[in-house]
Coordinates of C-alpha atoms in Angstrom, one line a residue:
X11 CA 120.4 132.9 163.4
X12 CA 120.2 134.5 166.9
X13 CA 123.1 136.7 167.7
X14 CA 125.4 135.3 170.3
X15 CA 126.5 137.3 173.3
X16 CA 130.1 136.8 174.2
X17 CA 129.9 138.3 177.7
X18 CA 130.3 136.0 180.7
X19 CA 127.0 134.8 182.2
X20 CA 126.7 134.7 186.0
X21 CA 124.0 132.6 187.5
X22 CA 123.4 132.0 191.3
X23 CA 121.5 129.1 192.7
X24 CA 119.0 129.7 195.5
X25 CA 120.6 129.9 199.0
X26 CA 119.8 127.2 201.5
X27 CA 119.1 129.7 204.3
X28 CA 116.0 131.3 202.7
X29 CA 116.0 135.1 202.3
X30 CA 119.3 136.9 202.5
X31 CA 119.4 138.5 206.0
X32 CA 123.0 139.7 205.6
X33 CA 126.3 138.3 206.7
X34 CA 126.5 136.4 209.9
X35 CA 129.6 137.2 211.9
X36 CA 131.4 134.9 214.3
X37 CA 134.1 135.9 216.8
X38 CA 137.6 134.7 216.0
X39 CA 141.2 135.8 216.2
X40 CA 142.9 134.4 213.1
X41 CA 141.8 134.9 209.5
X42 CA 139.7 137.9 210.5
X43 CA 138.1 139.9 207.7
X44 CA 136.7 142.9 209.6
X45 CA 138.1 145.5 212.0
X46 CA 136.4 143.8 214.9
X47 CA 138.3 140.6 214.2
X48 CA 135.3 138.6 213.0
X49 CA 135.3 135.8 210.4
X50 CA 132.5 135.5 207.9
X51 CA 130.6 132.3 207.5
X52 CA 128.4 133.6 204.8
X53 CA 129.2 132.1 201.4
X54 CA 128.1 133.7 198.1
X55 CA 130.2 131.9 195.5
X56 CA 130.6 133.9 192.3
X57 CA 133.0 132.3 189.8
X58 CA 134.0 134.3 186.7
X59 CA 135.4 132.4 183.6
X60 CA 138.1 134.2 181.8
X61 CA 139.2 132.7 178.5
X62 CA 142.6 133.4 176.8
X63 CA 140.5 134.4 173.7
X64 CA 136.9 133.9 172.6
X65 CA 138.2 131.5 169.9
X66 CA 140.4 128.4 170.3
X67 CA 142.3 126.5 167.6
X68 CA 141.2 122.9 167.7
X69 CA 144.7 121.7 166.8
X70 CA 146.6 124.5 168.4
X71 CA 150.3 124.1 169.1
X72 CA 149.9 124.6 172.8
X73 CA 147.1 124.4 175.5
X74 CA 144.4 127.0 175.6
X75 CA 144.4 128.9 178.9
X76 CA 141.4 129.3 181.1
X77 CA 141.3 131.2 184.4
X78 CA 138.4 130.9 186.8
X79 CA 138.3 133.8 189.2
X80 CA 136.7 132.2 192.2
X81 CA 135.1 134.9 194.3
X82 CA 133.0 134.9 197.4
X83 CA 131.1 138.2 198.0
X84 CA 130.0 136.9 201.4
X85 CA 133.7 137.0 202.4
X86 CA 134.0 133.4 203.6
X87 CA 137.4 131.9 203.3
X88 CA 138.4 128.2 203.0
X89 CA 138.3 125.7 200.1
X90 CA 135.3 126.1 197.8
X91 CA 134.3 123.2 195.6
X92 CA 134.8 124.1 192.0
X93 CA 133.9 122.1 188.9
X94 CA 134.8 123.3 185.4
X95 CA 133.6 121.5 182.3
X96 CA 134.0 121.9 178.5
X97 CA 130.8 121.0 176.7
X98 CA 128.7 121.1 173.5
X99 CA 125.1 121.8 174.4
X100 CA 124.2 119.4 177.1
X101 CA 127.1 117.0 176.3
X102 CA 130.1 117.3 178.6
X103 CA 133.2 116.7 176.6
X104 CA 135.9 117.1 179.2
X105 CA 136.0 117.9 182.9
X106 CA 138.8 120.5 183.2
X107 CA 138.8 120.7 187.0
X108 CA 137.0 119.2 189.9
X109 CA 138.5 120.1 193.3
X110 CA 138.3 122.6 196.1
X111 CA 140.1 125.9 195.9
X112 CA 140.6 129.0 198.1
X113 CA 139.0 132.1 196.6
X114 CA 141.2 133.6 193.9
X115 CA 142.3 132.8 190.4
X116 CA 142.3 129.1 189.4
X117 CA 144.4 128.4 186.3
X118 CA 143.3 125.5 184.0
X119 CA 143.9 124.5 180.4
X120 CA 142.1 123.0 177.5
X121 CA 144.5 120.6 175.8
X122 CA 144.5 120.3 172.0
X123 CA 144.4 116.5 172.5
X124 CA 140.8 117.0 173.7
X125 CA 139.7 119.2 170.8
X126 CA 141.7 118.0 167.8
X127 CA 139.0 115.8 166.3
X128 CA 136.0 117.9 167.3
X129 CA 133.7 119.7 164.9
X130 CA 134.3 123.4 164.5
X131 CA 131.6 125.6 166.0
X132 CA 130.3 126.9 169.4
X133 CA 131.1 125.3 172.7
X134 CA 130.8 126.3 176.4
X135 CA 133.1 126.4 179.4
X136 CA 131.0 126.2 182.6
X137 CA 132.3 126.8 186.1
X138 CA 130.2 125.7 189.1
X139 CA 131.3 126.8 192.6
X140 CA 130.0 125.6 195.9
X141 CA 130.5 126.6 199.5
X142 CA 132.8 125.3 202.3
X143 CA 131.4 123.1 205.0
X144 CA 130.2 125.0 208.0
X145 CA 128.8 128.0 206.1
X146 CA 126.0 129.6 207.9
X147 CA 124.6 130.7 204.6
X148 CA 125.4 129.0 201.3
X149 CA 124.8 130.4 197.8
X150 CA 126.5 128.4 195.1
X151 CA 127.3 130.1 191.8
X152 CA 127.7 129.2 188.1
X153 CA 129.3 131.0 185.2
X154 CA 129.4 130.2 181.6
X155 CA 131.7 131.5 178.8
X156 CA 131.1 130.6 175.1
X157 CA 134.1 129.4 173.2
X158 CA 134.2 129.1 169.4
X159 CA 136.3 126.2 168.2
X160 CA 137.9 126.8 164.8
X161 CA 140.9 125.7 162.7
X162 CA 143.3 128.5 162.1
X163 CA 146.0 128.5 159.4
X164 CA 147.3 129.8 156.1
X165 CA 148.2 127.6 153.2
X166 CA 150.0 130.1 151.0
X167 CA 152.2 133.2 151.3
X168 CA 153.0 135.6 148.5
X169 CA 155.4 138.4 148.7
X170 CA 154.4 141.4 146.5
X171 CA 155.9 144.8 145.7
X172 CA 154.2 146.8 148.5
X173 CA 155.5 150.3 148.5
X174 CA 158.6 149.4 146.4
X175 CA 159.3 146.8 143.7
X176 CA 159.6 143.0 143.3
X177 CA 162.3 142.3 140.7
X178 CA 162.2 139.6 138.2
X179 CA 164.3 136.4 138.7
X180 CA 164.9 133.4 136.4
X181 CA 166.1 129.8 136.6
X182 CA 168.3 129.1 133.7
X183 CA 168.4 125.3 133.5
X184 CA 165.0 123.7 134.2
X185 CA 165.4 120.0 134.8
X186 CA 169.2 120.6 134.3
X187 CA 168.7 121.6 130.7
X188 CA 170.7 124.8 130.2
X189 CA 168.6 127.3 128.2
X190 CA 165.3 125.9 129.4
X191 CA 164.2 128.8 131.6
X192 CA 161.6 129.5 134.2
X193 CA 160.9 133.1 135.4
X194 CA 159.8 133.3 139.1
X195 CA 159.4 137.0 139.4
X196 CA 155.6 136.7 139.8
X197 CA 155.5 133.1 141.2
X198 CA 153.8 132.6 144.6
X199 CA 156.6 132.7 147.2
X200 CA 155.4 129.7 149.2
X201 CA 152.6 127.3 148.8
X202 CA 151.7 124.1 150.7
X203 CA 151.2 120.9 148.6
X204 CA 147.6 119.8 149.1
X205 CA 146.6 116.5 147.6
X206 CA 143.3 116.0 145.8
X207 CA 140.5 115.3 148.3
X208 CA 142.7 116.2 151.3
X209 CA 142.1 118.9 153.9
X210 CA 143.8 122.2 153.4
X211 CA 145.4 122.2 156.9
X212 CA 146.0 118.5 157.5
X213 CA 147.7 115.8 155.4
X214 CA 146.2 112.4 154.7
X215 CA 147.6 111.1 158.0
X216 CA 146.1 113.9 160.0
X217 CA 149.4 115.7 160.6
X218 CA 149.4 119.5 160.6
X219 CA 150.8 120.8 157.4
X220 CA 153.9 123.1 157.5
X221 CA 155.3 125.4 154.9
X222 CA 158.2 124.0 152.7
X223 CA 161.8 125.1 153.2
X224 CA 163.4 127.4 150.7
X225 CA 164.2 125.6 147.4
X226 CA 168.0 125.1 147.4
X227 CA 168.8 124.5 143.7
X228 CA 169.9 127.7 142.1
X229 CA 169.8 126.4 138.5
X230 CA 166.4 124.7 138.3
X231 CA 163.0 124.8 140.1
X232 CA 161.6 121.4 141.1
X233 CA 160.0 119.3 138.3
X234 CA 157.8 116.3 138.2
X235 CA 158.6 113.0 136.4
X236 CA 157.7 114.6 133.1
X237 CA 160.0 117.6 133.6
X238 CA 157.1 120.0 134.3
X239 CA 157.8 122.7 136.9
X240 CA 156.2 122.0 140.2
X241 CA 154.9 125.1 142.1
X242 CA 153.0 123.4 145.0
X243 CA 155.0 122.5 148.0
X244 CA 157.8 124.9 147.1
X245 CA 159.2 128.1 148.6
X246 CA 160.8 130.2 145.8
X247 CA 163.3 133.0 146.3
X248 CA 162.0 136.6 146.0
X249 CA 164.0 139.6 144.8
X250 CA 163.0 143.0 146.2
X251 CA 164.3 146.4 145.6
X252 CA 166.3 147.7 148.6
X253 CA 164.0 149.5 151.1
X254 CA 160.8 147.8 149.9
X255 CA 158.1 147.2 152.5
X256 CA 156.5 144.3 150.8
X257 CA 152.8 143.3 150.9
X258 CA 152.4 139.8 152.4
X259 CA 149.3 138.1 150.8
X260 CA 148.2 135.2 153.1
X261 CA 145.6 132.7 151.9
X262 CA 143.5 131.2 154.8
X263 CA 142.6 127.5 154.7
X264 CA 139.0 126.5 153.8
X265 CA 139.0 123.0 155.1
X266 CA 140.4 120.9 157.9
X267 CA 140.3 117.3 159.1
X268 CA 137.3 116.7 161.4
X269 CA 135.7 113.8 163.2
X270 CA 136.6 110.4 161.8
X271 CA 139.0 112.0 159.3
X272 CA 136.2 113.7 157.4
X273 CA 136.6 117.2 155.8
X274 CA 135.0 120.0 157.6
X275 CA 135.0 123.8 157.3
X276 CA 137.6 125.7 159.4
X277 CA 134.9 128.0 160.8
X278 CA 136.8 131.1 159.8
X279 CA 134.3 133.8 158.9
X280 CA 131.3 131.8 160.2
X281 CA 128.4 134.0 161.2
X282 CA 128.4 132.6 164.7
X283 CA 132.1 133.1 165.2
X284 CA 133.8 136.1 166.8
X285 CA 135.9 138.1 164.3
X286 CA 139.4 136.7 163.8
X287 CA 142.4 138.6 162.3
X288 CA 146.0 137.7 161.4
X289 CA 148.9 139.5 163.1
X290 CA 152.3 139.5 161.4
X291 CA 155.3 139.7 163.6
X292 CA 156.9 143.1 163.5
X293 CA 153.8 144.8 162.0
X294 CA 150.9 146.2 164.1
X295 CA 147.8 144.2 163.7
X296 CA 144.8 146.0 162.1
X297 CA 141.1 145.4 161.7
X298 CA 141.7 145.3 158.0
X299 CA 143.3 141.9 158.5
X300 CA 140.1 140.1 159.3
X301 CA 140.3 136.5 158.2
X302 CA 137.7 134.5 156.3
X303 CA 138.1 131.1 154.8
X304 CA 139.4 131.2 151.3
X305 CA 139.7 135.0 151.1
X306 CA 143.3 136.3 150.9
X307 CA 144.5 138.9 153.4
X308 CA 147.1 141.5 152.6
X309 CA 149.4 142.9 155.2
X310 CA 152.1 145.5 154.5
X311 CA 155.2 145.1 156.5
X312 CA 156.0 148.0 158.8
X313 CA 159.8 147.8 157.9
X314 CA 161.8 146.6 155.0
X315 CA 163.4 143.2 155.4
X316 CA 166.0 144.3 152.8
X317 CA 167.4 147.7 153.8
X318 CA 170.5 146.9 151.9
X319 CA 171.9 144.7 149.1
X320 CA 171.9 141.3 150.8
X321 CA 170.7 137.7 150.8
X322 CA 168.3 137.3 153.7
X323 CA 166.8 134.1 155.0
X324 CA 163.6 135.9 156.2
X325 CA 161.3 134.1 158.7
X326 CA 157.8 135.4 158.2
X327 CA 155.8 134.7 161.4
X328 CA 152.2 135.3 162.2
X329 CA 149.5 134.3 164.6
X330 CA 145.7 134.8 164.9
X331 CA 143.8 137.1 167.2
X332 CA 140.1 137.0 168.2
X333 CA 137.8 139.9 169.1
X334 CA 135.7 139.7 172.3
X335 CA 132.4 141.4 172.8
X336 CA 134.1 144.3 174.6
X337 CA 136.2 145.0 171.5
X338 CA 139.4 143.6 172.9
X339 CA 141.6 141.5 170.7
X340 CA 143.5 138.5 172.2
X341 CA 146.0 136.1 170.7
X342 CA 144.6 132.7 170.1
X343 CA 147.1 130.3 171.9
X344 CA 149.0 128.0 169.7
X345 CA 147.8 129.6 166.4
X346 CA 151.3 130.7 165.2
X347 CA 152.7 129.8 161.8
X348 CA 155.9 130.7 160.0
X349 CA 157.7 130.2 156.7
X350 CA 161.2 131.1 155.7
X351 CA 161.7 132.8 152.3
X352 CA 165.0 133.6 150.8
X353 CA 164.9 137.3 149.9
X354 CA 167.4 139.1 147.7
X355 CA 167.7 142.8 148.4
X356 CA 168.7 144.4 145.0
X357 CA 168.9 147.8 143.5
X358 CA 166.9 146.7 140.4
X359 CA 167.8 145.1 137.1
X360 CA 169.9 146.8 134.5
X361 CA 170.8 143.7 132.5
X362 CA 167.6 143.0 130.5
X363 CA 164.0 142.1 130.6
X364 CA 163.8 138.9 128.5
X365 CA 165.7 135.6 128.7
X366 CA 168.6 135.1 128.9
X367 CA 169.2 138.6 130.1
X368 CA 166.8 138.4 133.0
X369 CA 168.5 138.2 136.4
X370 CA 169.6 134.6 137.0
X371 CA 168.8 133.1 140.5
X372 CA 172.3 131.7 140.6
X373 CA 173.9 135.0 139.9
X374 CA 171.7 137.1 142.2
X375 CA 172.1 134.6 145.0
X376 CA 175.9 134.8 144.8
X377 CA 176.1 138.6 144.3
X378 CA 173.8 139.5 147.2
X379 CA 175.5 137.1 149.5
X380 CA 178.8 138.7 148.5
X381 CA 177.6 142.2 149.3
X382 CA 176.1 140.9 152.5
X383 CA 174.4 144.1 153.6
X384 CA 177.5 146.4 153.3
X385 CA 175.9 148.6 150.7
X386 CA 172.6 150.1 149.7
X387 CA 173.8 152.0 146.7
X388 CA 175.3 151.2 143.3
X389 CA 178.9 152.4 144.1
X390 CA 179.1 150.3 147.2
X391 CA 177.6 147.3 145.5
X392 CA 180.1 147.5 142.6
X393 CA 183.0 147.8 145.0
X394 CA 181.9 144.7 147.0
X395 CA 181.5 142.7 143.8
X396 CA 185.0 143.7 142.6
X397 CA 186.4 142.3 145.9
X398 CA 184.3 139.2 145.6
X399 CA 185.4 138.4 142.1
X400 CA 189.0 139.3 142.7
X401 CA 189.5 137.7 146.0
X402 CA 186.8 135.1 146.6
X403 CA 185.9 133.3 143.4
X404 CA 189.1 131.3 143.1
X405 CA 189.9 132.7 139.7
X406 CA 193.4 133.2 138.2
X407 CA 194.7 135.2 135.2
X408 CA 195.8 133.3 132.1
X409 CA 199.5 133.8 132.6
X410 CA 200.3 131.8 129.4
X411 CA 198.4 133.8 126.8
X412 CA 196.1 136.3 128.5
X413 CA 193.2 134.6 126.5
X414 CA 189.5 134.9 127.1
X415 CA 187.8 131.7 128.1
X416 CA 184.1 132.8 128.6
X417 CA 183.8 136.0 126.6
X418 CA 183.8 136.6 122.8
X419 CA 183.7 139.8 120.7
X420 CA 181.9 140.3 117.4
X421 CA 184.8 141.1 115.1
X422 CA 186.1 144.1 117.0
X423 CA 186.0 144.9 120.7
X424 CA 182.3 145.8 120.6
X425 CA 179.3 143.6 121.3
X426 CA 180.8 141.2 123.9
X427 CA 178.9 138.1 124.6
X428 CA 179.4 136.2 127.9
X429 CA 178.8 132.5 128.2
X430 CA 177.3 132.7 131.7
X431 CA 176.1 129.2 132.2
X432 CA 179.5 127.8 131.2
X433 CA 181.2 130.2 133.6
X434 CA 178.9 129.2 136.5
X435 CA 179.9 125.6 136.0
X436 CA 183.6 126.6 135.3
X437 CA 183.3 124.5 132.1
X438 CA 186.6 126.0 130.9
X439 CA 188.2 126.1 134.3
X440 CA 189.0 129.0 136.6
X441 CA 191.5 130.7 134.3
X442 CA 190.3 134.0 133.0
X443 CA 191.5 137.2 131.4
X444 CA 190.4 140.9 131.5
X445 CA 187.5 140.4 129.1
X446 CA 186.2 137.6 131.3
X447 CA 186.5 139.6 134.5
X448 CA 184.8 142.6 132.9
X449 CA 181.9 140.3 131.8
X450 CA 181.6 138.7 135.2
X451 CA 181.7 142.1 137.0
X452 CA 179.3 143.9 134.7
X453 CA 176.8 141.0 134.5
X454 CA 176.8 140.4 138.3
X455 CA 176.4 144.1 138.9
X456 CA 173.7 144.6 136.3
X457 CA 171.7 141.7 137.6
X458 CA 171.4 143.4 141.0
X459 CA 170.7 146.8 139.5
X460 CA 174.1 148.5 139.8
X461 CA 174.7 149.3 136.1
X462 CA 178.1 148.8 134.5
X463 CA 179.3 148.7 130.9
X464 CA 182.7 147.8 129.6
X465 CA 185.4 149.9 128.1
X466 CA 188.5 148.8 126.2
X467 CA 191.9 150.4 126.7
X468 CA 194.1 150.4 123.6
X469 CA 196.6 149.7 122.4
X470 CA 199.9 147.9 123.0
X471 CA 200.9 149.8 126.2
X472 CA 203.4 149.1 128.9
X473 CA 202.4 148.2 132.4
X474 CA 203.5 149.1 135.9
X475 CA 203.9 146.0 138.1
X476 CA 200.4 144.8 139.0
X477 CA 198.9 142.1 141.2
X478 CA 196.8 140.0 138.7
X479 CA 193.8 138.1 139.9
X480 CA 195.0 134.9 141.6
X481 CA 198.6 136.2 141.9
X482 CA 200.5 136.6 145.2
X483 CA 203.2 139.1 144.2
X484 CA 203.4 142.2 142.2
X485 CA 205.0 142.0 138.8
X486 CA 204.1 140.8 135.3
X487 CA 200.8 139.0 134.8
X488 CA 202.5 136.7 132.3
X489 CA 204.9 133.7 132.7
X490 CA 207.2 135.4 130.2
X491 CA 207.6 138.4 132.5
X492 CA 206.3 140.8 129.9
X493 CA 205.0 144.0 131.3
X494 CA 202.6 145.1 128.6
X495 CA 199.0 144.6 127.4
X496 CA 197.8 144.6 123.8
X497 CA 194.4 145.7 125.2
X498 CA 192.7 145.8 128.5
X499 CA 189.0 145.5 129.4
X500 CA 187.5 147.4 132.4
X501 CA 184.1 148.5 133.5
X502 CA 182.5 151.9 134.2
X503 CA 179.1 153.4 134.9
X504 CA 180.0 156.9 133.5
X505 CA 182.0 156.5 130.2
X506 CA 185.3 155.7 131.9
X507 CA 185.3 158.6 134.3
X508 CA 185.1 156.1 137.1
X509 CA 186.7 152.6 136.8
X510 CA 185.9 149.2 138.3
X511 CA 188.3 146.4 137.5
X512 CA 188.2 142.9 139.0
X513 CA 191.2 141.6 136.9
X514 CA 194.0 143.2 138.9
X515 CA 195.0 145.3 141.8
X516 CA 197.3 148.3 141.3
X517 CA 200.1 149.8 143.5
X518 CA 198.3 152.3 145.7
X519 CA 201.3 154.3 146.9
X520 CA 202.8 157.5 145.4
X521 CA 205.2 155.6 143.1
X522 CA 203.1 152.9 141.3
X523 CA 206.0 151.9 139.1
X524 CA 208.4 151.1 141.9
X525 CA 208.6 148.9 145.0
X526 CA 207.5 148.7 147.7
X527 CA 203.9 147.9 146.5
X528 CA 200.7 148.6 148.3
X529 CA 197.7 146.6 147.1
X530 CA 194.8 148.7 146.0
X531 CA 191.7 147.3 144.5
X532 CA 190.1 149.2 141.7
X533 CA 186.7 150.0 143.2
X534 CA 185.5 153.2 141.8
X535 CA 188.8 154.8 141.0
X536 CA 188.9 157.9 138.7
X537 CA 189.7 157.0 135.1
X538 CA 192.7 159.3 135.1
X539 CA 194.2 157.9 138.3
X540 CA 193.6 154.4 137.1
X541 CA 195.6 154.8 133.9
X542 CA 198.5 156.4 135.9
X543 CA 198.6 153.5 138.3
X544 CA 198.1 150.8 135.6
X545 CA 200.5 152.0 133.0
X546 CA 201.7 155.6 132.8
X547 CA 202.2 155.0 129.1
X548 CA 200.5 157.7 127.0
X549 CA 199.5 155.1 124.4
X550 CA 196.9 153.7 126.9
X551 CA 193.6 155.3 126.0
X552 CA 190.0 154.5 126.7
X553 CA 188.7 153.6 123.2
X554 CA 185.6 151.4 123.1
X555 CA 183.6 153.2 125.8
X556 CA 180.3 152.2 127.3
X557 CA 180.0 148.9 125.5
X558 CA 177.2 146.4 126.5
X559 CA 177.8 142.7 127.3
X560 CA 175.2 140.3 126.2
X561 CA 174.5 137.1 128.2
X562 CA 174.4 133.7 126.5
X563 CA 174.1 130.3 127.9

């Protein structure tokens, strides 16, 4: 195939006055163009076609801009006839303008309504300029600019580790069956649903496809009528380690709807087409992002969308750019796309690597939303989760018996198991004890990578007045008024040297056993200080240290 030149072609028709004898000047006082006050009547029309880009999207989301720079090198002023047409070979498809204009830029547009059902491939924009009446010499001009008509769009976006890490996630109740799990740590983040025999970019009715919204159910992915997980037409959540600059892997469409609803190639990567690349918002475009139909393109984000522990509704936006013969890249009008992906910024996963210990979507969603960008380290994350559990979950201490409702021990105080699915549904209500709170805190914290283990304080020790979870006044956590614990479960990341406790708040002033009381959450308090504020009883000792809580359904 002959190589196509993308430079603008300028063609002049023969002048009606024979050989060019130079400009003819006439005397005049207004509209003069020379120092002697003369006005030129010589017309040499020289239009120049300037396209917004050398490629247009046939179903772009806005009109394609065209500017005709109407010049007259003879210097003649006045309205010049100008006709601009969009054509395929000798066939005129649309007259874009046909009027008279003063020399200067003339702005026109190619509406997507004209091009939406055309074949992809090469077209031409032609501008023909004439001369005003009364010209002593007339030399009309014509300019042509090639325009490649393509269909531009991605059908799939994946979010990968980039320079950091993508952390595993798991749905715990596929089709609402608790224990029926589906890991999504490697699932494609967002994918359009394309029916058999349909175009990649357009649905059966010819409507432009859009990316699906984030999947809202935190327990189960979508399933079909047979209970099988559906991955097409879904946008799954993605968990990234804090600070990760992810790789976005975009999959270009191969087919689009053409004339009479028939499938046709998008034209991306066609030998006759100018190079096209994708440009992701917030990341400099590069020649390495050249787009060809069906060949995935990888773009690394310039900045991390998760600089801290947070739940982020991240709108990934991109557009396409085309390269002209002079090497300049220009945005293709109306070629923008976007998809919103729910991202979780986490520190990692210190809970486990196999179900049911994998990070649960429902837990990570709640935990990252609670931290809401206030921390990018483990200590700050744990502190935020203490506050969330203690103040925001609507939980209350079991004032009748101090019994556990979601946690069980295997004989002694070791090997705790936490019935997480039951807790998420509040199957046993919102009444908890210290073992439950330690399980909730350690599990939530571990599932976002801020490691915690539990420690048991023994045994049979007196208490200072405390503010138990769900309580409004300092005092005994029990209806009986008893100020003592038979045991107490807390969490720590360093063998009880530092304590995190979501069960209660202590008195934070200099006299923790006496009124007045100053509420102080236990968010990384030294183990020694904690025992003094909690009890002051020498019988209170850290006994079962660095114990691990296992998750069950």
